[in-house]
Amino acid sequence: MKVRVRLAPSPTGTLHIGTARTAVFNWLFARHQGGEFLLRIEDTDKERSKPEFTTNILEGLKWLGLNWDEQPIIQSQHVDDHRAAIQKLLDLDLAYRCYASETELEAMRETQKAQGQAPRYDNRHRDLNPEQEAAFQSEGRSAVVRFRIDDDAAISWKDLVRGPMHWRGSDLGGDMVISRRAPAKEIGDPLYNLVVVVDDAAMSISHVIRGEDHIANTAKQLLIYEALGLPIPQFAHTPLILNSEGRKLSKRDGVTSISDFQAMGYTAEAMANYMTLLGWSVPEGTDERFTLQQAATVFSFDRVNKAGAKFDWDKLNWLNSQVLHDLPKDQLLHELKPLWSEAGWALPEENWCLDLAELLGPSLTLLKDGVDQARPFFEEPTLQADGLEQLAMEGAKAGLSNLLDQLDSTSWDGFDVKQAQQLLTNAAQAANVKKGVIMKSLRAALLGRLQGPDLITTWGLLARIGQDLNRLRRCL
């Protein structure tokens, strides 16, 4: 059997990290099995579906490196197939029209609530005779279509993550609505549980891999597969992503969209790596840092956890920092250049930019850190409190003054590290202070503070663009 899996996002919002993690697991399983990873855009929610969300989802998947194998299926283009399936169920008397009004259904729910019962449809229109139907139609009532669910039905499947699963029809809340309300004798907009079955069968999906919040849907959908005589795929229900309090991660927890993580400065490699670890444990002896391609060689569902996976910012930040630290300077510059240009900075020649990227790389956690840390190289910094305190120390300004005198009388051929070190030694001796005082004072003068990257390299970069002397003079 050819393995064919799918991601079926709804374009009613941006690409959520939970959907992206589902995509990662589908992609890894398909690649491990030599199968195919497909996309289906479930856009049947006409009011909330928007083209810009579809674009965001597709761009997010591409950014993560989750390439798909066929043109995406647009669900709304197959509504005739969905209605034909509903009509087949009606013809087989496996579905029926329910004329109960919303007011009547709400009264039913209120009665159940008052009696301490779980809410469920009471199947009141399941066995209408032709005269009763005609009477409701003569009143001008609209109807939904409901799928018959036998309370005694036994529903079982072997879940690839959770093992044997057993449900009864009585657990599913009564006969299930499979199309929205419409005038009598018409079929309204088909609904999710019917539509997904028809689409998965049409796409020859062999394995449905999705979050555990779909388990009840799976029980319902298995009944529809059987009723329509369609081949049944295997199912795998993956753990939810939880916040620090153990609840399902949601927009209330802040950033959850992949495009937001991208804007914050996370790399695609770190995000894909981290999402793989959200619910999957690596085989013994395997490092937790890997590429998608490396993970695909060892991915299996027996290492997917049943328990929810808590989102850990520290772990994600560590992974991202490792990716950035290991990037060759030309690749890091490729990532940083657009951010520097966006900040409005005129960039010097390429080699200077490469050297700056190399200097900053080891201290980056997020790509946006490369903007904050590069700022003093493009804009003259304000002197911070620790910098001012350092410059007020005895001998600091005398040392800088002597250093300036030496620089004014020194012929630089580029920037020579040994020569720079000697100048600092000479300035310290002339001012009768320790060399460390001169070095800290130089850092304060150049960067405005005592924190920063390697001092001599920093000085050299600023000297190469003529930005060192003015910063020393302003401190005197």
Short mmCIF file of C-alpha atoms in Angstrom, two decimals:
data_model
loop_
_atom_site.label_atom_id
_atom_site.label_comp_id
_atom_site.label_asym_id
_atom_site.label_seq_id
_atom_site.Cartn_x
_atom_site.Cartn_y
_atom_site.Cartn_z
CA MET A 1 0.00 0.00 0.00
CA LYS A 2 1.33 3.41 -0.97
CA VAL A 3 1.52 5.71 2.04
CA ARG A 4 -0.40 8.92 1.36
CA VAL A 5 -0.94 11.43 4.16
CA ARG A 6 -2.40 14.90 4.15
CA LEU A 7 -2.52 18.16 6.03
CA ALA A 8 -5.97 19.75 5.86
CA PRO A 9 -5.78 23.27 7.32
CA SER A 10 -8.72 25.64 7.39
CA PRO A 11 -7.83 29.13 6.03
CA THR A 12 -9.71 30.90 8.80
CA GLY A 13 -6.49 32.09 10.43
CA THR A 14 -2.73 32.04 10.09
CA LEU A 15 -0.66 28.84 10.32
CA HIS A 16 -0.87 27.82 14.00
CA ILE A 17 2.03 25.99 15.62
CA GLY A 18 -0.29 23.08 16.39
CA THR A 19 -1.22 22.73 12.72
CA ALA A 20 2.43 23.11 11.75
CA ARG A 21 3.46 20.36 14.21
CA THR A 22 0.78 18.11 12.66
CA ALA A 23 2.29 18.93 9.27
CA VAL A 24 5.76 17.98 10.53
CA PHE A 25 4.59 14.57 11.79
CA ASN A 26 2.74 13.88 8.52
CA TRP A 27 5.76 14.92 6.46
CA LEU A 28 8.21 12.85 8.55
CA PHE A 29 6.02 9.74 8.35
CA ALA A 30 5.56 10.11 4.59
CA ARG A 31 9.27 10.59 3.95
CA HIS A 32 10.23 7.71 6.27
CA GLN A 33 7.82 5.41 4.45
CA GLY A 34 8.74 6.62 0.95
CA GLY A 35 5.18 7.93 0.62
CA GLU A 36 3.50 11.19 -0.34
CA PHE A 37 2.58 14.27 1.66
CA LEU A 38 -0.48 16.12 0.32
CA LEU A 39 -2.36 19.33 1.11
CA ARG A 40 -6.07 20.04 1.21
CA ILE A 41 -7.34 23.54 1.95
CA GLU A 42 -10.62 23.15 3.85
CA ASP A 43 -12.28 26.43 2.88
CA THR A 44 -15.95 25.50 3.26
CA ASP A 45 -16.41 28.04 6.09
CA LYS A 46 -17.37 30.77 3.65
CA GLU A 47 -17.62 33.58 6.18
CA ARG A 48 -14.24 33.09 7.85
CA SER A 49 -12.05 31.64 5.07
CA LYS A 50 -9.78 34.23 3.45
CA PRO A 51 -7.24 34.01 0.59
CA GLU A 52 -4.60 35.77 2.68
CA PHE A 53 -4.79 32.98 5.27
CA THR A 54 -4.31 30.36 2.55
CA THR A 55 -1.24 32.29 1.38
CA ASN A 56 0.07 32.50 4.96
CA ILE A 57 -0.35 28.74 5.46
CA LEU A 58 1.38 27.81 2.20
CA GLU A 59 4.25 30.25 2.78
CA GLY A 60 4.70 29.00 6.34
CA LEU A 61 4.93 25.37 5.23
CA LYS A 62 7.44 26.29 2.50
CA TRP A 63 9.52 28.26 5.00
CA LEU A 64 9.66 25.24 7.32
CA GLY A 65 10.81 23.04 4.43
CA LEU A 66 7.63 20.94 4.34
CA ASN A 67 7.35 20.46 0.59
CA TRP A 68 4.21 18.70 -0.69
CA ASP A 69 3.95 16.22 -3.55
CA GLU A 70 0.82 17.23 -5.51
CA GLN A 71 -1.14 20.39 -6.19
CA PRO A 72 -3.18 21.36 -3.12
CA ILE A 73 -6.83 20.29 -3.20
CA ILE A 74 -9.34 23.11 -2.64
CA GLN A 75 -12.22 21.59 -0.73
CA SER A 76 -14.92 24.01 -1.86
CA GLN A 77 -14.37 22.96 -5.47
CA HIS A 78 -15.69 19.48 -4.64
CA VAL A 79 -18.97 20.39 -2.95
CA ASP A 80 -20.97 18.49 -5.61
CA ASP A 81 -19.20 15.28 -4.55
CA HIS A 82 -20.07 15.98 -0.92
CA ARG A 83 -23.74 16.56 -1.72
CA ALA A 84 -23.82 13.41 -3.84
CA ALA A 85 -22.56 11.42 -0.84
CA ILE A 86 -25.28 12.93 1.37
CA GLN A 87 -27.90 12.07 -1.23
CA LYS A 88 -26.62 8.49 -1.31
CA LEU A 89 -27.04 8.25 2.47
CA LEU A 90 -30.57 9.65 2.17
CA ASP A 91 -31.41 7.15 -0.55
CA LEU A 92 -30.11 4.29 1.63
CA ASP A 93 -32.17 5.61 4.57
CA LEU A 94 -28.91 6.01 6.51
CA ALA A 95 -29.63 9.73 6.82
CA TYR A 96 -32.81 11.81 7.11
CA ARG A 97 -34.08 15.37 7.21
CA CYS A 98 -34.62 16.92 10.61
CA TYR A 99 -37.09 19.83 10.70
CA ALA A 100 -36.58 20.79 14.36
CA SER A 101 -36.16 24.56 14.64
CA GLU A 102 -33.28 26.20 16.51
CA THR A 103 -35.78 27.34 19.16
CA GLU A 104 -36.98 23.77 19.69
CA LEU A 105 -33.43 22.43 19.87
CA GLU A 106 -32.43 25.09 22.39
CA ALA A 107 -35.42 24.21 24.57
CA MET A 108 -34.38 20.54 24.36
CA ARG A 109 -30.84 21.43 25.52
CA GLU A 110 -32.15 23.55 28.41
CA THR A 111 -34.33 20.67 29.61
CA GLN A 112 -31.39 18.28 29.47
CA LYS A 113 -29.23 20.75 31.37
CA ALA A 114 -31.90 21.21 34.06
CA GLN A 115 -32.09 17.43 34.47
CA GLY A 116 -28.30 17.10 34.72
CA GLN A 117 -28.04 15.21 31.43
CA ALA A 118 -25.26 15.49 28.87
CA PRO A 119 -26.38 17.52 25.84
CA ARG A 120 -27.40 15.33 22.89
CA TYR A 121 -29.93 15.35 20.08
CA ASP A 122 -32.93 13.22 21.05
CA ASN A 123 -33.44 11.90 17.50
CA ARG A 124 -36.98 13.31 17.52
CA HIS A 125 -37.35 13.41 13.71
CA ARG A 126 -35.58 10.14 12.97
CA ASP A 127 -38.74 8.19 12.11
CA LEU A 128 -41.10 10.73 10.58
CA ASN A 129 -43.69 9.25 8.25
CA PRO A 130 -44.45 10.90 4.88
CA GLU A 131 -47.50 12.70 6.29
CA GLN A 132 -45.49 14.21 9.15
CA GLU A 133 -42.76 15.34 6.77
CA ALA A 134 -45.34 16.89 4.45
CA ALA A 135 -46.87 18.73 7.39
CA PHE A 136 -43.50 20.24 8.39
CA GLN A 137 -42.81 21.19 4.78
CA SER A 138 -46.20 22.83 4.42
CA GLU A 139 -45.27 25.04 7.39
CA GLY A 140 -42.29 26.21 5.32
CA ARG A 141 -39.77 24.63 7.69
CA SER A 142 -36.17 24.24 6.61
CA ALA A 143 -34.19 21.12 7.51
CA VAL A 144 -30.74 19.83 8.26
CA VAL A 145 -29.67 16.36 7.18
CA ARG A 146 -28.73 14.00 10.00
CA PHE A 147 -26.78 10.74 9.80
CA ARG A 148 -28.29 7.87 11.79
CA ILE A 149 -26.13 6.70 14.70
CA ASP A 150 -27.20 3.53 16.47
CA ASP A 151 -26.64 3.94 20.21
CA ASP A 152 -25.60 0.29 20.40
CA ALA A 153 -23.02 0.61 17.60
CA ALA A 154 -19.54 -0.58 18.63
CA ILE A 155 -16.77 1.52 17.07
CA SER A 156 -13.18 0.34 17.28
CA TRP A 157 -9.84 1.08 15.63
CA LYS A 158 -6.18 0.53 16.38
CA ASP A 159 -4.64 3.94 16.80
CA LEU A 160 -0.98 4.16 15.77
CA VAL A 161 -0.23 6.33 18.82
CA ARG A 162 -2.81 5.26 21.41
CA GLY A 163 -3.36 1.62 20.63
CA PRO A 164 -6.85 0.00 20.66
CA MET A 165 -9.68 2.55 20.81
CA HIS A 166 -13.30 1.64 21.63
CA TRP A 167 -16.39 3.86 21.41
CA ARG A 168 -20.12 3.27 21.44
CA GLY A 169 -22.69 5.07 19.35
CA SER A 170 -24.31 6.36 22.54
CA ASP A 171 -21.12 8.37 23.23
CA LEU A 172 -21.56 10.52 20.12
CA GLY A 173 -24.43 12.84 21.05
CA GLY A 174 -27.25 11.46 18.93
CA ASP A 175 -27.77 11.50 15.18
CA MET A 176 -25.13 13.70 13.56
CA VAL A 177 -25.81 16.74 11.38
CA ILE A 178 -24.01 16.32 8.05
CA SER A 179 -25.41 19.33 6.16
CA ARG A 180 -26.54 22.77 7.24
CA ARG A 181 -30.13 23.95 7.28
CA ALA A 182 -31.71 24.42 3.86
CA PRO A 183 -35.20 24.55 2.31
CA ALA A 184 -37.01 21.21 2.36
CA LYS A 185 -35.91 18.75 -0.35
CA GLU A 186 -32.61 20.61 -0.78
CA ILE A 187 -29.23 19.73 0.71
CA GLY A 188 -27.51 22.55 2.57
CA ASP A 189 -23.78 23.12 2.90
CA PRO A 190 -22.10 19.79 3.75
CA LEU A 191 -20.37 19.69 7.15
CA TYR A 192 -16.93 18.61 8.31
CA ASN A 193 -17.37 14.99 9.38
CA LEU A 194 -19.04 14.02 6.10
CA VAL A 195 -16.81 16.14 3.89
CA VAL A 196 -13.49 14.94 5.32
CA VAL A 197 -14.45 11.30 4.74
CA VAL A 198 -15.39 11.91 1.11
CA ASP A 199 -12.25 13.96 0.46
CA ASP A 200 -9.84 11.55 2.15
CA ALA A 201 -11.27 8.66 0.16
CA ALA A 202 -11.07 10.65 -3.10
CA MET A 203 -7.40 11.47 -2.35
CA SER A 204 -6.60 7.83 -1.49
CA ILE A 205 -5.33 8.84 1.94
CA SER A 206 -3.83 5.82 3.68
CA HIS A 207 -3.10 7.36 7.10
CA VAL A 208 -4.88 10.22 8.87
CA ILE A 209 -2.46 11.87 11.32
CA ARG A 210 -3.98 14.65 13.43
CA GLY A 211 -4.37 15.96 16.98
CA GLU A 212 -6.04 14.07 19.80
CA ASP A 213 -8.88 16.62 19.82
CA HIS A 214 -10.17 14.78 16.73
CA ILE A 215 -10.65 11.40 18.45
CA ALA A 216 -14.44 11.79 18.79
CA ASN A 217 -14.60 12.88 15.13
CA THR A 218 -12.76 9.71 14.14
CA ALA A 219 -15.42 7.60 15.84
CA LYS A 220 -18.15 9.43 13.88
CA GLN A 221 -16.23 9.31 10.62
CA LEU A 222 -15.66 5.56 10.82
CA LEU A 223 -19.44 5.10 10.76
CA ILE A 224 -19.66 7.26 7.62
CA TYR A 225 -16.84 5.34 5.91
CA GLU A 226 -18.76 2.11 6.52
CA ALA A 227 -22.09 3.58 5.41
CA LEU A 228 -20.62 4.83 2.11
CA GLY A 229 -18.59 1.66 1.55
CA LEU A 230 -15.30 3.59 1.39
CA PRO A 231 -11.82 2.23 2.26
CA ILE A 232 -10.88 3.13 5.83
CA PRO A 233 -7.45 4.69 6.48
CA GLN A 234 -5.34 4.10 9.55
CA PHE A 235 -5.46 6.77 12.25
CA ALA A 236 -2.83 8.34 14.50
CA HIS A 237 -3.85 10.93 17.10
CA THR A 238 -0.92 13.02 18.28
CA PRO A 239 -0.69 14.82 21.66
CA LEU A 240 -1.78 18.42 22.00
CA ILE A 241 0.71 21.25 22.57
CA LEU A 242 0.17 22.65 26.07
CA ASN A 243 1.08 25.92 27.75
CA SER A 244 3.08 26.16 30.98
CA GLU A 245 -0.11 25.56 32.99
CA GLY A 246 -0.93 22.34 31.14
CA ARG A 247 -3.78 23.75 29.05
CA LYS A 248 -4.03 23.63 25.27
CA LEU A 249 -1.82 26.32 23.76
CA SER A 250 -3.99 29.13 22.38
CA LYS A 251 -3.80 32.74 21.23
CA ARG A 252 -4.21 33.81 24.86
CA ASP A 253 -0.69 32.47 25.46
CA GLY A 254 0.77 35.04 23.05
CA VAL A 255 2.66 33.98 19.96
CA THR A 256 1.22 30.85 18.30
CA SER A 257 1.45 31.66 14.58
CA ILE A 258 4.41 30.39 12.57
CA SER A 259 4.71 33.76 10.81
CA ASP A 260 4.99 35.43 14.24
CA PHE A 261 7.81 33.09 15.25
CA GLN A 262 9.51 33.92 11.96
CA ALA A 263 9.12 37.66 12.57
CA MET A 264 10.59 37.27 16.07
CA GLY A 265 13.80 35.92 14.58
CA TYR A 266 13.47 32.15 14.89
CA THR A 267 14.98 30.09 12.09
CA ALA A 268 13.05 27.53 10.06
CA GLU A 269 15.53 24.81 11.04
CA ALA A 270 15.13 25.46 14.78
CA MET A 271 11.32 25.67 14.55
CA ALA A 272 11.05 22.41 12.60
CA ASN A 273 13.50 20.73 14.99
CA TYR A 274 11.62 21.94 18.05
CA MET A 275 8.16 21.02 16.74
CA THR A 276 9.38 17.48 16.07
CA LEU A 277 10.36 17.23 19.75
CA LEU A 278 6.89 18.39 20.83
CA GLY A 279 5.47 14.93 21.40
CA TRP A 280 8.15 12.72 19.85
CA SER A 281 11.22 11.39 21.65
CA VAL A 282 14.43 10.74 19.76
CA PRO A 283 15.87 7.21 19.64
CA GLU A 284 18.58 6.43 22.19
CA GLY A 285 21.95 7.79 21.18
CA THR A 286 20.42 10.38 18.84
CA ASP A 287 21.10 14.06 19.44
CA GLU A 288 18.10 16.33 20.01
CA ARG A 289 19.38 18.74 17.42
CA PHE A 290 18.71 17.56 13.87
CA THR A 291 17.28 18.51 10.48
CA LEU A 292 13.93 17.31 9.17
CA GLN A 293 15.75 15.02 6.74
CA GLN A 294 17.69 13.42 9.59
CA ALA A 295 14.55 12.97 11.69
CA ALA A 296 12.72 11.35 8.77
CA THR A 297 15.22 8.49 8.72
CA VAL A 298 14.25 7.40 12.26
CA PHE A 299 10.68 8.70 12.72
CA SER A 300 8.07 6.24 13.96
CA PHE A 301 4.81 6.45 15.91
CA ASP A 302 6.00 4.16 18.68
CA ARG A 303 8.07 7.11 19.94
CA VAL A 304 5.16 9.59 19.82
CA ASN A 305 3.89 10.31 23.32
CA LYS A 306 0.27 10.01 24.44
CA ALA A 307 0.60 12.82 27.00
CA GLY A 308 0.41 16.48 25.98
CA ALA A 309 3.66 18.27 25.10
CA LYS A 310 4.44 21.42 27.11
CA PHE A 311 5.82 24.31 25.10
CA ASP A 312 9.28 25.25 26.41
CA TRP A 313 10.63 28.64 25.32
CA ASP A 314 14.06 27.95 26.81
CA LYS A 315 14.45 24.79 24.72
CA LEU A 316 13.36 26.59 21.54
CA ASN A 317 15.73 29.48 22.24
CA TRP A 318 18.63 27.11 22.84
CA LEU A 319 17.98 25.27 19.57
CA ASN A 320 17.72 28.54 17.69
CA SER A 321 20.96 29.85 19.18
CA GLN A 322 22.76 26.64 18.16
CA VAL A 323 21.54 27.00 14.58
CA LEU A 324 22.67 30.64 14.43
CA HIS A 325 26.04 29.93 16.03
CA ASP A 326 26.78 27.25 13.45
CA LEU A 327 25.78 29.26 10.38
CA PRO A 328 28.68 30.18 8.06
CA LYS A 329 29.12 33.93 8.07
CA ASP A 330 27.85 34.32 4.49
CA GLN A 331 24.59 32.50 5.35
CA LEU A 332 24.19 34.49 8.55
CA LEU A 333 24.74 37.73 6.64
CA HIS A 334 22.11 36.61 4.11
CA GLU A 335 19.63 36.42 7.02
CA LEU A 336 20.76 39.65 8.71
CA LYS A 337 21.12 41.94 5.70
CA PRO A 338 17.38 42.43 5.09
CA LEU A 339 16.90 43.25 8.79
CA TRP A 340 19.72 45.80 8.71
CA SER A 341 18.33 47.40 5.57
CA GLU A 342 14.85 47.45 7.13
CA ALA A 343 16.35 49.38 10.06
CA GLY A 344 17.31 52.08 7.54
CA TRP A 345 21.06 51.54 7.67
CA ALA A 346 23.34 52.13 4.68
CA LEU A 347 25.52 49.03 4.52
CA PRO A 348 29.29 49.33 3.92
CA GLU A 349 31.12 46.99 1.54
CA GLU A 350 30.46 43.23 1.63
CA ASN A 351 33.61 42.12 3.48
CA TRP A 352 32.93 44.56 6.31
CA CYS A 353 29.37 43.21 6.62
CA LEU A 354 30.66 39.63 6.59
CA ASP A 355 33.11 40.42 9.39
CA LEU A 356 30.35 42.05 11.45
CA ALA A 357 28.09 39.00 10.99
CA GLU A 358 30.96 36.75 12.07
CA LEU A 359 31.58 38.91 15.15
CA LEU A 360 27.94 38.91 16.26
CA GLY A 361 27.08 35.29 15.41
CA PRO A 362 28.26 33.57 18.62
CA SER A 363 26.12 35.83 20.82
CA LEU A 364 22.81 35.57 18.90
CA THR A 365 19.76 33.75 20.22
CA LEU A 366 17.28 35.24 17.76
CA LEU A 367 17.93 36.81 14.38
CA LYS A 368 16.45 40.07 15.64
CA ASP A 369 19.27 40.13 18.23
CA GLY A 370 21.47 40.76 15.22
CA VAL A 371 19.74 44.13 14.82
CA ASP A 372 20.06 45.22 18.45
CA GLN A 373 23.69 44.11 18.64
CA ALA A 374 24.60 45.68 15.29
CA ARG A 375 23.04 49.04 16.09
CA PRO A 376 26.21 50.59 17.65
CA PHE A 377 28.08 49.80 14.42
CA PHE A 378 25.64 51.83 12.33
CA GLU A 379 24.48 54.50 14.80
CA GLU A 380 26.56 56.42 17.32
CA PRO A 381 25.37 55.04 20.68
CA THR A 382 24.28 57.06 23.66
CA LEU A 383 26.57 56.67 26.66
CA GLN A 384 24.84 54.37 29.18
CA ALA A 385 25.19 54.58 32.96
CA ASP A 386 27.91 51.92 33.19
CA GLY A 387 29.81 53.58 30.35
CA LEU A 388 29.65 56.99 32.01
CA GLU A 389 30.77 55.47 35.30
CA GLN A 390 33.74 53.83 33.59
CA LEU A 391 34.78 57.07 31.86
CA ALA A 392 34.63 58.91 35.20
CA MET A 393 37.25 56.59 36.71
CA GLU A 394 40.66 58.02 37.53
CA GLY A 395 43.00 57.76 34.55
CA ALA A 396 40.26 56.75 32.06
CA LYS A 397 40.12 60.00 30.12
CA ALA A 398 43.86 60.53 30.36
CA GLY A 399 44.37 57.10 28.84
CA LEU A 400 41.88 57.79 26.03
CA SER A 401 43.49 61.18 25.39
CA ASN A 402 46.88 59.52 25.03
CA LEU A 403 45.39 56.86 22.77
CA LEU A 404 43.92 59.58 20.56
CA ASP A 405 47.30 61.34 20.35
CA GLN A 406 48.90 58.09 19.20
CA LEU A 407 46.16 57.48 16.63
CA ASP A 408 46.53 60.99 15.22
CA SER A 409 50.23 60.33 14.65
CA THR A 410 49.90 56.70 13.50
CA SER A 411 49.76 55.66 9.88
CA TRP A 412 47.27 52.78 9.65
CA ASP A 413 47.51 50.37 6.78
CA GLY A 414 44.10 48.85 7.32
CA PHE A 415 43.69 47.82 10.93
CA ASP A 416 46.47 45.78 12.51
CA VAL A 417 45.51 43.85 15.67
CA LYS A 418 49.05 43.70 17.08
CA GLN A 419 49.54 47.41 16.45
CA ALA A 420 46.20 48.15 18.18
CA GLN A 421 47.21 46.10 21.22
CA GLN A 422 50.53 47.97 21.40
CA LEU A 423 48.74 51.33 21.24
CA LEU A 424 46.58 50.30 24.20
CA THR A 425 49.67 49.23 26.15
CA ASN A 426 51.42 52.51 25.39
CA ALA A 427 48.32 54.55 26.43
CA ALA A 428 48.04 52.68 29.72
CA GLN A 429 51.70 53.25 30.53
CA ALA A 430 51.54 56.94 29.62
CA ALA A 431 48.46 57.45 31.82
CA ASN A 432 49.92 55.25 34.56
CA VAL A 433 46.80 53.02 34.70
CA LYS A 434 46.22 49.34 34.13
CA LYS A 435 45.63 48.25 30.54
CA GLY A 436 42.22 46.89 31.60
CA VAL A 437 41.10 50.42 32.50
CA ILE A 438 42.00 51.65 29.02
CA MET A 439 40.26 48.69 27.36
CA LYS A 440 37.03 49.16 29.36
CA SER A 441 37.12 52.89 28.66
CA LEU A 442 37.63 52.25 24.95
CA ARG A 443 34.63 49.89 24.95
CA ALA A 444 32.50 52.51 26.70
CA ALA A 445 33.58 55.14 24.17
CA LEU A 446 32.92 52.93 21.13
CA LEU A 447 29.73 51.12 22.23
CA GLY A 448 28.36 53.41 24.96
CA ARG A 449 28.41 50.56 27.51
CA LEU A 450 30.63 47.86 28.96
CA GLN A 451 28.77 44.91 27.40
CA GLY A 452 29.57 43.87 23.87
CA PRO A 453 31.52 41.60 21.52
CA ASP A 454 35.30 41.26 21.21
CA LEU A 455 36.80 44.71 21.75
CA ILE A 456 39.67 44.68 19.25
CA THR A 457 37.47 43.30 16.44
CA THR A 458 34.83 45.91 17.30
CA TRP A 459 37.42 48.68 17.20
CA GLY A 460 38.76 47.40 13.90
CA LEU A 461 35.31 47.38 12.26
CA LEU A 462 34.57 50.92 13.43
CA ALA A 463 38.04 52.11 12.38
CA ARG A 464 37.53 50.68 8.88
CA ILE A 465 34.50 52.93 8.38
CA GLY A 466 36.03 55.95 10.17
CA GLN A 467 33.73 55.79 13.20
CA ASP A 468 36.24 55.28 16.01
CA LEU A 469 37.97 58.65 16.43
CA ASN A 470 34.80 60.74 16.75
CA ARG A 471 33.52 58.42 19.48
CA LEU A 472 36.77 58.76 21.39
CA ARG A 473 36.81 62.56 21.05
CA ARG A 474 33.22 62.98 22.35
CA CYS A 475 34.28 61.33 25.63
CA LEU A 476 36.95 63.95 26.26
#
